[in-house]
Amino acid sequence: MNQDQWNEIERYTAALLAKSDKHLTAALAASAKGGLPSIQVSPVEGKMLMILAQAVRARRILEIGTLGGYSTIWLARGLPDDGRLITLEADPKHAKVARKNITDAGLAERVEVREGLALNLLPKLNAKRDGPFDLTFIDADKQNTWEYFDWAVKLSRGGSLIVVDNVVRHGALANVASDDPNVRGMRRFCEMVANDKRVNASVIQTVGSKGYDGFAIAVVRGVA
Ligand code: SAH
Ligand code: DHB
Ligand code: MG
């Protein structure tokens, strides 16, 4: 098993199941042109986010960490016509590129990009007015993942899903001695979530064009 094989399988499966289209291709091109880092979810991961949104019949989605809006577009495509997505982004340049990509993809009506530090914006969201969110995708600075997750639970309903990206990055998650703040952030998240009676959570490892990584997925307890 090696990176070449992971890439080959990703190309094969993406070509069948997560085909790009002019909007996704344009969003990636505009993000690259704008100098944004190419760290968005892969096409098959984006499609998985869309499927999760459809599976929970999401009408309200929250995203933390927009970048150029690539994952946003996939998530928003999992919403019904009257669905709404709020995505939080700290970098004004990223937010600007994302707004244009989202508008060009025909999703401006459904998607609002809120600019600022997520920890400042989350307390301003109201579970009743803006949510409750049926699905939250956490994909911003990794050190604050636990704080974002805690907010996401408060803004959820029973049955809501919370998905966290980059939990396993490079397979360092189990390394107690790691001094990488991202790894420490994800270890803290895993340890906190394990003891959180509000949710039921698991972690799935992934390989592909983004290397060796993984997602956490949690369902908020209680009836919908
Ligand atoms: N979800 C995107 C990728 C997000 S990359 C996709 O898959 O397409 C992470 C993003 O989080 C970057 O754009 C970064 O600027 C943003 N970010 C980092 N720290 C943040 C913070 N404290 N609050 C909000 N956004 C933040
Ligand atoms: C990085 C961030 C991400 O959200 C990701 O999916 C991959 C890499 C990063 O900051 O390097
Ligand atoms: Mg990510």
Short mmCIF file of C-alpha atoms and ligand atoms in Angstrom, two decimals:
data_model
loop_
_atom_site.label_atom_id
_atom_site.label_comp_id
_atom_site.label_asym_id
_atom_site.label_seq_id
_atom_site.Cartn_x
_atom_site.Cartn_y
_atom_site.Cartn_z
CA MET A 1 0.00 0.00 0.00
CA ASN A 2 1.42 3.35 -0.94
CA GLN A 3 0.52 6.89 -1.94
CA ASP A 4 0.49 6.06 -5.70
CA GLN A 5 -2.12 3.37 -5.14
CA TRP A 6 -4.24 5.66 -2.94
CA ASN A 7 -4.12 8.33 -5.66
CA GLU A 8 -5.04 5.81 -8.35
CA ILE A 9 -8.08 4.60 -6.40
CA GLU A 10 -9.10 8.17 -5.69
CA ARG A 11 -8.88 9.06 -9.40
CA TYR A 12 -10.91 5.97 -10.31
CA THR A 13 -13.63 6.49 -7.71
CA ALA A 14 -13.79 10.28 -8.16
CA ALA A 15 -14.13 9.92 -11.94
CA LEU A 16 -17.12 7.61 -11.40
CA LEU A 17 -18.76 9.07 -8.29
CA ALA A 18 -17.53 12.61 -7.63
CA LYS A 19 -17.13 14.06 -11.11
CA SER A 20 -16.12 17.67 -11.25
CA ASP A 21 -18.29 20.16 -13.11
CA LYS A 22 -17.76 23.69 -14.33
CA HIS A 23 -18.59 25.29 -10.95
CA LEU A 24 -16.32 23.04 -8.87
CA THR A 25 -13.53 23.34 -11.44
CA ALA A 26 -13.93 27.13 -11.56
CA ALA A 27 -13.90 27.36 -7.75
CA LEU A 28 -10.62 25.44 -7.55
CA ALA A 29 -9.09 27.51 -10.36
CA ALA A 30 -10.14 30.81 -8.75
CA SER A 31 -8.81 29.67 -5.37
CA ALA A 32 -5.44 28.74 -6.90
CA LYS A 33 -5.33 32.02 -8.83
CA GLY A 34 -6.05 33.91 -5.61
CA GLY A 35 -3.08 32.21 -3.95
CA LEU A 36 -5.19 30.22 -1.45
CA PRO A 37 -3.54 27.04 -0.13
CA SER A 38 -4.78 23.87 -1.85
CA ILE A 39 -6.01 22.19 1.34
CA GLN A 40 -9.70 21.78 0.51
CA VAL A 41 -11.41 18.42 0.89
CA SER A 42 -10.90 16.01 -2.02
CA PRO A 43 -13.78 15.49 -4.49
CA VAL A 44 -14.78 12.14 -2.96
CA GLU A 45 -14.73 13.71 0.51
CA GLY A 46 -16.83 16.64 -0.74
CA LYS A 47 -19.35 14.20 -2.18
CA MET A 48 -19.43 12.37 1.14
CA LEU A 49 -20.28 15.63 2.92
CA MET A 50 -23.10 16.21 0.45
CA ILE A 51 -24.42 12.68 1.06
CA LEU A 52 -24.31 13.17 4.84
CA ALA A 53 -26.32 16.39 4.44
CA GLN A 54 -28.88 14.49 2.35
CA ALA A 55 -28.93 11.54 4.76
CA VAL A 56 -29.95 13.75 7.70
CA ARG A 57 -32.24 15.80 5.43
CA ALA A 58 -30.30 18.87 6.50
CA ARG A 59 -32.08 22.21 6.17
CA ARG A 60 -29.52 24.18 8.18
CA ILE A 61 -25.78 23.62 7.87
CA LEU A 62 -22.91 25.29 9.75
CA GLU A 63 -19.34 25.20 8.46
CA ILE A 64 -16.30 26.42 10.39
CA GLY A 65 -13.40 27.15 7.99
CA THR A 66 -14.50 28.19 4.48
CA LEU A 67 -11.23 28.66 2.54
CA GLY A 68 -12.38 29.18 -1.10
CA GLY A 69 -15.77 27.57 -0.53
CA TYR A 70 -15.06 24.21 -2.19
CA SER A 71 -16.45 22.11 0.68
CA THR A 72 -19.17 24.75 1.07
CA ILE A 73 -20.38 24.13 -2.48
CA TRP A 74 -20.58 20.37 -1.93
CA LEU A 75 -22.41 20.81 1.39
CA ALA A 76 -24.84 23.39 -0.02
CA ARG A 77 -25.69 21.01 -2.85
CA GLY A 78 -26.98 18.60 -0.22
CA LEU A 79 -29.58 21.15 0.91
CA PRO A 80 -33.14 21.52 -0.36
CA ASP A 81 -33.98 24.76 -2.24
CA ASP A 82 -35.05 26.52 0.94
CA GLY A 83 -32.07 25.25 2.96
CA ARG A 84 -29.46 27.57 4.47
CA LEU A 85 -25.73 27.28 5.14
CA ILE A 86 -23.64 29.63 7.28
CA THR A 87 -19.87 29.33 6.90
CA LEU A 88 -17.29 31.08 9.13
CA GLU A 89 -13.94 32.33 7.81
CA ALA A 90 -11.25 34.42 9.53
CA ASP A 91 -9.20 35.45 6.49
CA PRO A 92 -10.87 38.28 4.50
CA LYS A 93 -9.07 37.20 1.32
CA HIS A 94 -10.40 33.65 1.63
CA ALA A 95 -13.89 34.96 2.39
CA LYS A 96 -13.84 37.17 -0.71
CA VAL A 97 -12.74 34.34 -3.02
CA ALA A 98 -15.32 32.03 -1.40
CA ARG A 99 -18.20 34.51 -1.85
CA LYS A 100 -17.44 34.81 -5.54
CA ASN A 101 -17.08 31.04 -5.99
CA ILE A 102 -20.37 30.44 -4.17
CA THR A 103 -22.18 33.12 -6.19
CA ASP A 104 -20.76 31.77 -9.47
CA ALA A 105 -21.96 28.29 -8.46
CA GLY A 106 -25.51 29.69 -8.14
CA LEU A 107 -25.62 29.19 -4.37
CA ALA A 108 -25.60 32.80 -3.09
CA GLU A 109 -29.22 32.53 -1.92
CA ARG A 110 -28.50 29.54 0.28
CA VAL A 111 -25.05 30.43 1.63
CA GLU A 112 -23.82 33.19 3.91
CA VAL A 113 -20.07 33.64 4.49
CA ARG A 114 -19.48 35.29 7.88
CA GLU A 115 -16.09 36.88 8.28
CA GLY A 116 -14.18 36.82 11.57
CA LEU A 117 -12.60 34.52 14.11
CA ALA A 118 -14.90 31.55 14.66
CA LEU A 119 -14.64 31.89 18.44
CA ASN A 120 -16.02 35.45 18.12
CA LEU A 121 -18.73 34.54 15.62
CA LEU A 122 -20.07 31.35 17.26
CA PRO A 123 -21.50 33.10 20.37
CA LYS A 124 -23.41 35.41 17.99
CA LEU A 125 -25.18 32.51 16.31
CA ASN A 126 -28.58 31.77 17.75
CA ALA A 127 -29.77 28.16 17.90
CA LYS A 128 -33.37 29.20 17.19
CA ARG A 129 -32.86 31.97 14.65
CA ASP A 130 -29.86 30.63 12.66
CA GLY A 131 -30.26 26.96 13.54
CA PRO A 132 -30.62 24.50 14.96
CA PHE A 133 -27.99 23.13 12.60
CA ASP A 134 -28.68 19.65 11.29
CA LEU A 135 -25.06 19.25 10.19
CA THR A 136 -21.87 21.04 11.24
CA PHE A 137 -18.55 20.64 9.43
CA ILE A 138 -15.52 21.70 11.50
CA ASP A 139 -12.44 22.41 9.38
CA ALA A 140 -10.60 25.52 10.67
CA ASP A 141 -7.57 25.92 13.00
CA LYS A 142 -7.07 22.56 14.62
CA GLN A 143 -6.06 23.81 18.09
CA ASN A 144 -9.59 25.09 18.74
CA THR A 145 -11.41 22.02 17.47
CA TRP A 146 -12.78 21.09 20.88
CA GLU A 147 -14.17 24.63 21.45
CA TYR A 148 -15.80 24.58 18.00
CA PHE A 149 -17.28 21.17 18.69
CA ASP A 150 -18.69 22.34 22.03
CA TRP A 151 -20.39 25.26 20.25
CA ALA A 152 -21.63 22.98 17.48
CA VAL A 153 -23.37 20.73 20.03
CA LYS A 154 -25.05 23.75 21.65
CA LEU A 155 -26.29 24.87 18.22
CA SER A 156 -27.59 21.39 17.29
CA ARG A 157 -30.77 19.35 17.88
CA GLY A 158 -31.07 15.69 18.86
CA GLY A 159 -30.03 13.71 15.78
CA SER A 160 -27.76 16.43 14.32
CA LEU A 161 -24.44 15.33 12.85
CA ILE A 162 -21.08 16.96 13.53
CA VAL A 163 -18.18 16.10 11.21
CA VAL A 164 -14.58 17.07 12.04
CA ASP A 165 -11.85 17.07 9.37
CA ASN A 166 -8.15 16.27 9.76
CA VAL A 167 -8.36 14.29 12.98
CA VAL A 168 -5.63 11.75 12.14
CA ARG A 169 -3.31 13.94 10.03
CA HIS A 170 -0.14 12.01 9.12
CA GLY A 171 -1.13 9.30 11.58
CA ALA A 172 0.28 11.24 14.54
CA LEU A 173 -2.96 11.16 16.52
CA ALA A 174 -1.88 8.36 18.88
CA ASN A 175 1.50 9.97 19.62
CA VAL A 176 1.32 11.08 23.27
CA ALA A 177 4.69 12.85 22.94
CA SER A 178 3.75 14.98 19.91
CA ASP A 179 4.33 18.70 20.44
CA ASP A 180 2.59 19.63 17.16
CA PRO A 181 -0.24 21.97 18.24
CA ASN A 182 -2.53 20.48 15.56
CA VAL A 183 -1.98 16.94 16.84
CA ARG A 184 -2.38 18.09 20.44
CA GLY A 185 -5.61 19.87 19.46
CA MET A 186 -7.00 16.71 17.91
CA ARG A 187 -5.92 14.53 20.86
CA ARG A 188 -7.66 16.94 23.22
CA PHE A 189 -10.75 16.86 21.00
CA CYS A 190 -10.83 13.03 20.98
CA GLU A 191 -10.38 12.78 24.74
CA MET A 192 -13.05 15.40 25.46
CA VAL A 193 -15.57 13.95 22.99
CA ALA A 194 -15.11 10.46 24.44
CA ASN A 195 -16.44 11.73 27.78
CA ASP A 196 -19.14 13.95 26.33
CA LYS A 197 -22.54 12.51 27.27
CA ARG A 198 -24.27 14.84 24.77
CA VAL A 199 -22.96 12.92 21.75
CA ASN A 200 -22.03 9.55 20.33
CA ALA A 201 -18.85 9.75 18.23
CA SER A 202 -16.37 7.74 16.19
CA VAL A 203 -13.27 8.29 14.03
CA ILE A 204 -12.66 6.92 10.53
CA GLN A 205 -9.16 6.95 8.99
CA THR A 206 -8.76 7.99 5.35
CA VAL A 207 -6.10 7.75 2.65
CA GLY A 208 -5.94 9.50 -0.70
CA SER A 209 -4.62 12.64 -2.35
CA LYS A 210 -4.61 14.37 1.03
CA GLY A 211 -2.32 11.71 2.50
CA TYR A 212 -3.17 9.76 5.62
CA ASP A 213 -5.85 11.51 7.65
CA GLY A 214 -9.35 10.98 8.99
CA PHE A 215 -12.71 12.30 10.06
CA ALA A 216 -14.54 12.26 13.34
CA ILE A 217 -18.29 11.94 13.11
CA ALA A 218 -20.67 12.52 16.01
CA VAL A 219 -24.41 12.35 16.41
CA VAL A 220 -26.08 14.51 19.03
CA ARG A 221 -28.12 12.37 21.42
CA GLY A 222 -31.84 12.80 21.94
CA VAL A 223 -34.76 12.48 19.57
CA ALA A 224 -34.91 14.78 16.59
N1 SAH B 1 -13.39 23.64 4.47
C1 SAH B 1 -12.47 24.07 3.41
C2 SAH B 1 -11.03 24.11 3.90
C3 SAH B 1 -10.81 24.99 5.10
S1 SAH B 1 -9.08 25.30 5.38
C4 SAH B 1 -12.60 23.10 2.25
O1 SAH B 1 -12.48 21.89 2.50
O2 SAH B 1 -12.83 23.54 1.11
C5 SAH B 1 -9.18 26.11 6.92
C6 SAH B 1 -9.75 27.52 6.86
O3 SAH B 1 -10.01 27.93 8.20
C7 SAH B 1 -8.80 28.56 6.25
O4 SAH B 1 -9.45 29.29 5.23
C8 SAH B 1 -8.47 29.47 7.42
O5 SAH B 1 -8.30 30.85 7.06
C9 SAH B 1 -9.70 29.30 8.30
N2 SAH B 1 -9.45 29.61 9.71
C10 SAH B 1 -8.32 29.41 10.43
N3 SAH B 1 -8.47 29.83 11.69
C11 SAH B 1 -9.74 30.31 11.79
C12 SAH B 1 -10.50 30.88 12.85
N4 SAH B 1 -9.97 31.05 14.05
N5 SAH B 1 -11.77 31.26 12.59
C13 SAH B 1 -12.31 31.08 11.35
N6 SAH B 1 -11.64 30.55 10.32
C14 SAH B 1 -10.36 30.17 10.52
C1 DHB B 2 -4.52 21.68 6.40
C2 DHB B 2 -5.79 22.06 6.79
C3 DHB B 2 -6.87 21.31 6.41
O1 DHB B 2 -8.14 21.62 6.78
C4 DHB B 2 -6.70 20.19 5.63
O2 DHB B 2 -7.81 19.46 5.28
C5 DHB B 2 -5.44 19.82 5.22
C6 DHB B 2 -4.34 20.57 5.60
C7 DHB B 2 -3.34 22.48 6.80
O3 DHB B 2 -3.54 23.50 7.48
O4 DHB B 2 -2.23 22.13 6.42
MG MG B 3 -9.52 20.09 6.31
#
